[in-house]
PDB file of N, CA and C in Angstrom:
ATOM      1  N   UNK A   1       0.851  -1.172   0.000  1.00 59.00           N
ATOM      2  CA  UNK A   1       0.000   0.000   0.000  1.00 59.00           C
ATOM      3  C   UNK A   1       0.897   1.236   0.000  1.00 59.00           C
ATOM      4  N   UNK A   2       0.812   1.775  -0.971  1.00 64.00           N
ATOM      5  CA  UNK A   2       1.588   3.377  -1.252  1.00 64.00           C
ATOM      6  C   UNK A   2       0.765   4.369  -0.025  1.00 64.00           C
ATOM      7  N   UNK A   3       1.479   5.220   0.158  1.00 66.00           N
ATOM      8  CA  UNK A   3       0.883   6.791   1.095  1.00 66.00           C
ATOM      9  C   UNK A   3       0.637   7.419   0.182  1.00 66.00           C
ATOM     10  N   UNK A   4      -0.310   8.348   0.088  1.00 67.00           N
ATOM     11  CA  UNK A   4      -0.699   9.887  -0.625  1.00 67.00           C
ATOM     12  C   UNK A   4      -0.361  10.715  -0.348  1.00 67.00           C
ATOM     13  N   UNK A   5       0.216  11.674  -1.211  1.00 62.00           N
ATOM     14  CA  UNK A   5       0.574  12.475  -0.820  1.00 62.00           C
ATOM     15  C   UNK A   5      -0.269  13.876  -0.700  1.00 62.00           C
ATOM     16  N   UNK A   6      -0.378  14.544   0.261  1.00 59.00           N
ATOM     17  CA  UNK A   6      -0.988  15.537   0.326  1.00 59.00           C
ATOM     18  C   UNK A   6      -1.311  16.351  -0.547  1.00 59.00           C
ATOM     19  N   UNK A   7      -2.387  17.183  -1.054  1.00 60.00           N
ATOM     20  CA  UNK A   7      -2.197  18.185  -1.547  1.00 60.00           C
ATOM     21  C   UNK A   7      -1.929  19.731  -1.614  1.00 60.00           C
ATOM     22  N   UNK A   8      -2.164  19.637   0.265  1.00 57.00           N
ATOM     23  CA  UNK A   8      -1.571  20.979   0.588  1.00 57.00           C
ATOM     24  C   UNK A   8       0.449  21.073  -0.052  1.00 57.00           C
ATOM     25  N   UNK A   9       0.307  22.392  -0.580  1.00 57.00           N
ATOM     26  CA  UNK A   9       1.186  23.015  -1.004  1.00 57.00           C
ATOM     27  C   UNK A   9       2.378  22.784   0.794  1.00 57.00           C
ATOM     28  N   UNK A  10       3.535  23.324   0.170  1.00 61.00           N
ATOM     29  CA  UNK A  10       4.687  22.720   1.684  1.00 61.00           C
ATOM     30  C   UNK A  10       4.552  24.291   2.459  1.00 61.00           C
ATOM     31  N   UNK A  11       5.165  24.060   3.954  1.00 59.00           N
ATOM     32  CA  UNK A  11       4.613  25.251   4.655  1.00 59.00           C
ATOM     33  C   UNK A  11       5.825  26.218   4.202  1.00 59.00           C
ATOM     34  N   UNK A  12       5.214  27.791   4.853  1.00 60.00           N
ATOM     35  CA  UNK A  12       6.073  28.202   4.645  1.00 60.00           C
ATOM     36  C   UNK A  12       7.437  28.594   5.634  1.00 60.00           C
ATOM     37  N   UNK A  13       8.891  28.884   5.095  1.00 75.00           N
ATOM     38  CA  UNK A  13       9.823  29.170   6.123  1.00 75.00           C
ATOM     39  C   UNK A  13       9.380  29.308   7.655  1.00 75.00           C
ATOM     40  N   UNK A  14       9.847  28.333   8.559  1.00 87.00           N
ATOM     41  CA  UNK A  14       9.371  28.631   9.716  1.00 87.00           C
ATOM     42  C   UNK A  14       9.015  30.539  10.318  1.00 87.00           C
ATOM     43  N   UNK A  15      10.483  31.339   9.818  1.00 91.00           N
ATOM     44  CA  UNK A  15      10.375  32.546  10.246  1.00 91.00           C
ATOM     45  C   UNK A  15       9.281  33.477   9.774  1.00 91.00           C
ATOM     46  N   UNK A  16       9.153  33.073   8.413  1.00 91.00           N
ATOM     47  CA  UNK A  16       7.813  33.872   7.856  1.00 91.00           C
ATOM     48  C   UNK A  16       6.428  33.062   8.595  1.00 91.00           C
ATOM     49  N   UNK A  17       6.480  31.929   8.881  1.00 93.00           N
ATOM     50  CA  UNK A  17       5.087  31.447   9.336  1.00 93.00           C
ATOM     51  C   UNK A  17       4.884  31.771  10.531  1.00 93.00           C
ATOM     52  N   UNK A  18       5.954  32.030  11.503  1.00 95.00           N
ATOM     53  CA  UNK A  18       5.872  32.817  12.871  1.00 95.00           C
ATOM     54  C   UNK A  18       5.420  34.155  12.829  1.00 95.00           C
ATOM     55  N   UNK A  19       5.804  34.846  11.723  1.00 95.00           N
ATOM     56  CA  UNK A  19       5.662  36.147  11.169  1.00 95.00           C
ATOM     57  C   UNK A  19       4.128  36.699  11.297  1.00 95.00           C
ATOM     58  N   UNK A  20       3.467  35.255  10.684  1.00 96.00           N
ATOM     59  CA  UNK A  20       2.367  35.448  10.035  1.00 96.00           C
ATOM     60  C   UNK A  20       1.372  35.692  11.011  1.00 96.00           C
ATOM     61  N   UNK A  21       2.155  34.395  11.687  1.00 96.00           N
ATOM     62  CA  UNK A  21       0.482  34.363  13.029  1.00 96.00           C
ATOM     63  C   UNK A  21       0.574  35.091  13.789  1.00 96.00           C
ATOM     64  N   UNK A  22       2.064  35.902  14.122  1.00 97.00           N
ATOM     65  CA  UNK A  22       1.641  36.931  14.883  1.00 97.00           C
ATOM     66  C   UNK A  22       1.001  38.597  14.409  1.00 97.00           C
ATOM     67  N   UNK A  23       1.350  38.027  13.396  1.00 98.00           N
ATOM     68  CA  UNK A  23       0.381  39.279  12.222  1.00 98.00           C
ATOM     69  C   UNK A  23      -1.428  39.370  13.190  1.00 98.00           C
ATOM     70  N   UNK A  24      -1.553  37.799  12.447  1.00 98.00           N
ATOM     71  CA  UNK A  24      -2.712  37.478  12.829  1.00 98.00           C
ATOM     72  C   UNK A  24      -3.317  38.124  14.414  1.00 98.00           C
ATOM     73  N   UNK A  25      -2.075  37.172  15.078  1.00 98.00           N
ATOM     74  CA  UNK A  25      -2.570  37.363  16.343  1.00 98.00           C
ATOM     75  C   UNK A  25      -3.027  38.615  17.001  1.00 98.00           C
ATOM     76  N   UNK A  26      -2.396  39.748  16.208  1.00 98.00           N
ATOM     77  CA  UNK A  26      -2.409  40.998  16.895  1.00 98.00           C
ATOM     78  C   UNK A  26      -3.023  42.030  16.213  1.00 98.00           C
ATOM     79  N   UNK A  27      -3.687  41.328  15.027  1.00 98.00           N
ATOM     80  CA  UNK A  27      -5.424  41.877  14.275  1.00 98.00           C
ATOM     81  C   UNK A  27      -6.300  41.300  15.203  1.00 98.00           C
ATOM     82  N   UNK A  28      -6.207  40.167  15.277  1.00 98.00           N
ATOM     83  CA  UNK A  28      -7.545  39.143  16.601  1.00 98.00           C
ATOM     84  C   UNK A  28      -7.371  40.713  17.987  1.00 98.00           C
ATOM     85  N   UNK A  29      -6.502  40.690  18.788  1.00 98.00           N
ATOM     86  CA  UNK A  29      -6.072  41.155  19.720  1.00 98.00           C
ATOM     87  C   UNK A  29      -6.757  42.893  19.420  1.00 98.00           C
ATOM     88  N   UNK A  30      -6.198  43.302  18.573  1.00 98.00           N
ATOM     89  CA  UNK A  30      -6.830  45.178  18.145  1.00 98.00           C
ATOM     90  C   UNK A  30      -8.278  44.803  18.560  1.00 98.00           C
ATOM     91  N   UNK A  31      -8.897  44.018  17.386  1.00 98.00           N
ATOM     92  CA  UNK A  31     -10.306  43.861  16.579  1.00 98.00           C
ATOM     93  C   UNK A  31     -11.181  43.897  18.163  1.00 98.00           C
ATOM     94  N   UNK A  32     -10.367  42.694  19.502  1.00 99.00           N
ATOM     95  CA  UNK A  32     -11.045  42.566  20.466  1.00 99.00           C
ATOM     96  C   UNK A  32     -11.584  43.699  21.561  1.00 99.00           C
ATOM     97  N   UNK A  33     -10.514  44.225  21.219  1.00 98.00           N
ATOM     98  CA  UNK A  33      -9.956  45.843  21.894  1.00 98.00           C
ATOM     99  C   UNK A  33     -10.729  45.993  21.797  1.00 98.00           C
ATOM    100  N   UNK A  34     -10.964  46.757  20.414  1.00 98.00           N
ATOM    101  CA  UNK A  34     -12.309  47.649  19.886  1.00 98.00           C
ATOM    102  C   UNK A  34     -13.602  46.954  20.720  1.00 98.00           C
ATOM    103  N   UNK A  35     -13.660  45.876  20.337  1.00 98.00           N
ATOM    104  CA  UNK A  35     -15.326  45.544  20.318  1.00 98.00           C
ATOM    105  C   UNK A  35     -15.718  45.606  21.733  1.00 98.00           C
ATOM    106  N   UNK A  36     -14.268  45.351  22.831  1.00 98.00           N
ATOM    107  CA  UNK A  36     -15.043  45.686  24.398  1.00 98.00           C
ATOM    108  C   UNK A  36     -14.873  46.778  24.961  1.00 98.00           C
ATOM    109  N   UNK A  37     -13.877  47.863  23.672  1.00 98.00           N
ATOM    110  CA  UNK A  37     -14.207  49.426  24.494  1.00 98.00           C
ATOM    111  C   UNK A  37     -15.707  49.868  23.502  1.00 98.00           C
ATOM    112  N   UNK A  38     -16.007  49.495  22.954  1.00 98.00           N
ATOM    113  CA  UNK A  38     -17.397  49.764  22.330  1.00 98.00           C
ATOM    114  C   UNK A  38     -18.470  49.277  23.179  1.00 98.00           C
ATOM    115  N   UNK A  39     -18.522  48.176  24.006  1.00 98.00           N
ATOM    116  CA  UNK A  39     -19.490  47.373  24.347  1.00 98.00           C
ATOM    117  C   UNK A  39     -19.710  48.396  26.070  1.00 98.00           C
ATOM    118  N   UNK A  40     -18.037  48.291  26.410  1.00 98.00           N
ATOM    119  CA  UNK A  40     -17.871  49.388  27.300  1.00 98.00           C
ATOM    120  C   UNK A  40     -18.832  50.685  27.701  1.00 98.00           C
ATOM    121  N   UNK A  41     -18.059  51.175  26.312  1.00 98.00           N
ATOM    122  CA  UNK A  41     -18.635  52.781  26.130  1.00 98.00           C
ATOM    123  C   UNK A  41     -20.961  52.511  26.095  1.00 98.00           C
ATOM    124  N   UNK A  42     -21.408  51.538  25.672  1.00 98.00           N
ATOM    125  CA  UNK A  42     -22.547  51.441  25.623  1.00 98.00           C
ATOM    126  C   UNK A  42     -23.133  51.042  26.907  1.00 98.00           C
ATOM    127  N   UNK A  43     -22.295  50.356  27.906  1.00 98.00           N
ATOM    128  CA  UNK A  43     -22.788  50.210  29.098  1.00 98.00           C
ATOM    129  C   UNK A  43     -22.887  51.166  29.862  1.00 98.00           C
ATOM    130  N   UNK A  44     -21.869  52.256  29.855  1.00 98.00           N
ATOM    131  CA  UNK A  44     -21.662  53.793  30.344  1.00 98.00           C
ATOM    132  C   UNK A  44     -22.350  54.624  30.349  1.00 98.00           C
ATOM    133  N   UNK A  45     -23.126  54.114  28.782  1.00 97.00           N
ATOM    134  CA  UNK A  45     -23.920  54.862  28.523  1.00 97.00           C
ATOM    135  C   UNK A  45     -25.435  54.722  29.134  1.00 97.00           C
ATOM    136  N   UNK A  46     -25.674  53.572  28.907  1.00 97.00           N
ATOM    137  CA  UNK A  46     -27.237  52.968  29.225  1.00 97.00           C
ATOM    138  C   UNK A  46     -27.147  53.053  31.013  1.00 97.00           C
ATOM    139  N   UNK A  47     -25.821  52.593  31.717  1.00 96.00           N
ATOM    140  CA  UNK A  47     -26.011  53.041  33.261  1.00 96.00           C
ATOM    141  C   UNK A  47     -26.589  55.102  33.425  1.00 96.00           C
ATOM    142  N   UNK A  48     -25.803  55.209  32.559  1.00 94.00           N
ATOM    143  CA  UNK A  48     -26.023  56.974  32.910  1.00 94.00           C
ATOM    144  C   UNK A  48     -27.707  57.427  32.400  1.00 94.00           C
ATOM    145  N   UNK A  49     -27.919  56.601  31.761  1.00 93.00           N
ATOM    146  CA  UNK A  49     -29.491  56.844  31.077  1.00 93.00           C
ATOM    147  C   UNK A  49     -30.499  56.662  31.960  1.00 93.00           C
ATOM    148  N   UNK A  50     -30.016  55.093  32.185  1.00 92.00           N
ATOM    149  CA  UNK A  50     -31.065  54.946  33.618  1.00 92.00           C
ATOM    150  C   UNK A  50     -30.965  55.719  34.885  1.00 92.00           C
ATOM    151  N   UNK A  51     -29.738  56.078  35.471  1.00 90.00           N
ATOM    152  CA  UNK A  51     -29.815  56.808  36.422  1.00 90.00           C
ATOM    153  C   UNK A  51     -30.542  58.027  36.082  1.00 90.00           C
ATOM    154  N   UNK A  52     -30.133  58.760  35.011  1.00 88.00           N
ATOM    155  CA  UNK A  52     -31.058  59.800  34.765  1.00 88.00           C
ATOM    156  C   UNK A  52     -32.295  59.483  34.864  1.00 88.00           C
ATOM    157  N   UNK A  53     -33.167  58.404  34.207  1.00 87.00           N
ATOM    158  CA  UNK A  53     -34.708  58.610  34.069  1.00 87.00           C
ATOM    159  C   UNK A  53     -34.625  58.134  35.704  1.00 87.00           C
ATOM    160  N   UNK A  54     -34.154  57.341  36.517  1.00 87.00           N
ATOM    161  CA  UNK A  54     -34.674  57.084  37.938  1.00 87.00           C
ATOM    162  C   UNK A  54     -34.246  58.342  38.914  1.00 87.00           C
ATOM    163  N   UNK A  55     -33.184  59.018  38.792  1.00 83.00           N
ATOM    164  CA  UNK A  55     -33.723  59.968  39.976  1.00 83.00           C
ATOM    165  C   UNK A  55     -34.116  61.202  39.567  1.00 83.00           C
ATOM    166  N   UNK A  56     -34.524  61.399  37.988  1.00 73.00           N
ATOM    167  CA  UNK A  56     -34.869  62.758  37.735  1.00 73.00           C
ATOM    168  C   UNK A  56     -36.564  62.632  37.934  1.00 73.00           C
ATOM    169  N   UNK A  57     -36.938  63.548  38.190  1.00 65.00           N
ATOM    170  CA  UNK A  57     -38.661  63.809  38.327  1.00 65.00           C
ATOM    171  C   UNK A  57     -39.276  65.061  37.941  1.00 65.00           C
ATOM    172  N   UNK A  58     -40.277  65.275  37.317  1.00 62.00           N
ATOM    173  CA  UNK A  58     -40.773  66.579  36.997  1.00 62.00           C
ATOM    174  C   UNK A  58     -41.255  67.443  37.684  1.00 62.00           C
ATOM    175  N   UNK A  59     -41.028  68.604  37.992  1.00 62.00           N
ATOM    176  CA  UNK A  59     -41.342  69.875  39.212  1.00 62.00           C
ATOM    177  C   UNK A  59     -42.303  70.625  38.544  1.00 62.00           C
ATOM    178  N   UNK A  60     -42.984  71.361  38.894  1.00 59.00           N
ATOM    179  CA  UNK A  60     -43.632  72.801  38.199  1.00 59.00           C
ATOM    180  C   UNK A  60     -43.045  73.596  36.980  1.00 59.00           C
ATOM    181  N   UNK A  61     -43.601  74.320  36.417  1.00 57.00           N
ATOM    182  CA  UNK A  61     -42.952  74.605  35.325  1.00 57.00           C
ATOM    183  C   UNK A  61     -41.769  73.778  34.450  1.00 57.00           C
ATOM    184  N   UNK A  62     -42.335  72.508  34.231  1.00 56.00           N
ATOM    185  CA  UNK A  62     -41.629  71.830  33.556  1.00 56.00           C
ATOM    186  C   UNK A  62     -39.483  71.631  33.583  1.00 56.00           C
ATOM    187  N   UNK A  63     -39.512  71.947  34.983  1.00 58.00           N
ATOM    188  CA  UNK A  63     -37.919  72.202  35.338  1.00 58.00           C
ATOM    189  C   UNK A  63     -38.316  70.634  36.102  1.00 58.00           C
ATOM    190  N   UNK A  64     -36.639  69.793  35.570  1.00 55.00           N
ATOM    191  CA  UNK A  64     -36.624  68.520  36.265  1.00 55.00           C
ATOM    192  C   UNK A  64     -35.512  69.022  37.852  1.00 55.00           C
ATOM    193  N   UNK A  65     -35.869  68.592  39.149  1.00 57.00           N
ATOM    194  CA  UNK A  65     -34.823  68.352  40.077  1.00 57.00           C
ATOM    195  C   UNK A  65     -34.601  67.138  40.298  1.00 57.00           C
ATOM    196  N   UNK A  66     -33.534  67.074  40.649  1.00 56.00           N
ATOM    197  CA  UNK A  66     -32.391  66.022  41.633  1.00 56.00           C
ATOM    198  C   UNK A  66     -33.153  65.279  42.706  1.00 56.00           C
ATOM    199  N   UNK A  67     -33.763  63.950  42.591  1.00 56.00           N
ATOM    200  CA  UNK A  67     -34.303  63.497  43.485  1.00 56.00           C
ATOM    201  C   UNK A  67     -33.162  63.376  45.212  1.00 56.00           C
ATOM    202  N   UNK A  68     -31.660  62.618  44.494  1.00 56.00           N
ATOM    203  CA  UNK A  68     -30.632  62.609  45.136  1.00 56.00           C
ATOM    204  C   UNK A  68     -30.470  64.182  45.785  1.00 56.00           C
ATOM    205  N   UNK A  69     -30.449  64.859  45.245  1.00 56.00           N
ATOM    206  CA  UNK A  69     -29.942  66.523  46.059  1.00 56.00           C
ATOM    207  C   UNK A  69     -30.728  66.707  47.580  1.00 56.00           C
ATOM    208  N   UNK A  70     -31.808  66.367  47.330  1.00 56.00           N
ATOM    209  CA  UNK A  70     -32.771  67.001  48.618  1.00 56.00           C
ATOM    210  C   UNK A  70     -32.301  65.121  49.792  1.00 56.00           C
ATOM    211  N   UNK A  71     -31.993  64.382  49.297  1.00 58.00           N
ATOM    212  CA  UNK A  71     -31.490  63.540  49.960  1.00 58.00           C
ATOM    213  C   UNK A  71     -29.766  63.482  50.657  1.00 58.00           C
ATOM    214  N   UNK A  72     -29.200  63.946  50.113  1.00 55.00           N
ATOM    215  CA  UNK A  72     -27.680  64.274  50.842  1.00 55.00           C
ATOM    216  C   UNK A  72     -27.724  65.373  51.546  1.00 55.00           C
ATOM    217  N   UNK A  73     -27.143  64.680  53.195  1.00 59.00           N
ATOM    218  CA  UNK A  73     -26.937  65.422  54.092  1.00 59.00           C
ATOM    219  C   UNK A  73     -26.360  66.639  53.782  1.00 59.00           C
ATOM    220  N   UNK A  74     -26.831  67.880  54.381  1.00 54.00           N
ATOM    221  CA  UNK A  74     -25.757  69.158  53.927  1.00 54.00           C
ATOM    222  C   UNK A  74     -24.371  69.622  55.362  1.00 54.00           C
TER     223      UNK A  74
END
């Protein structure tokens, strides 16, 4: 029984194939960056949203106050 031979093409120079993946590795690594200072920045955001709609309340003449203000000791 003969072996087959592959048809993948042969690899390349170890130094360029080290080259490569750390190419790779450190597009993966940016790309991740991004996507959890984005995910970040949207949590920052949606905490600050809600705090706004929960302690803001409507006063007379349509002026919102500080539910928190009249609550901290002076």
């Amino acid at each position: 029984m003969t072996r087959r031979r592959s048809s993948v093409a042969s690899p390349a120079a170890p130094s360029a194939l080290l080259g490569d993946i750390r190419v790779l590795i450190e597009a993966a690594r940016q790309r991740a960056a991004s996507t959890v200072n984005s995910e970040l920045t949207m949590l920052y955001w949606r905490i600050g949203q809600r705090i706004h709609t929960q302690v803001r309340i409507p006063r007379d003449g349509g002026h919102d106050s500080m539910l928190m203000a009249d609550s901290v000791p002076a």
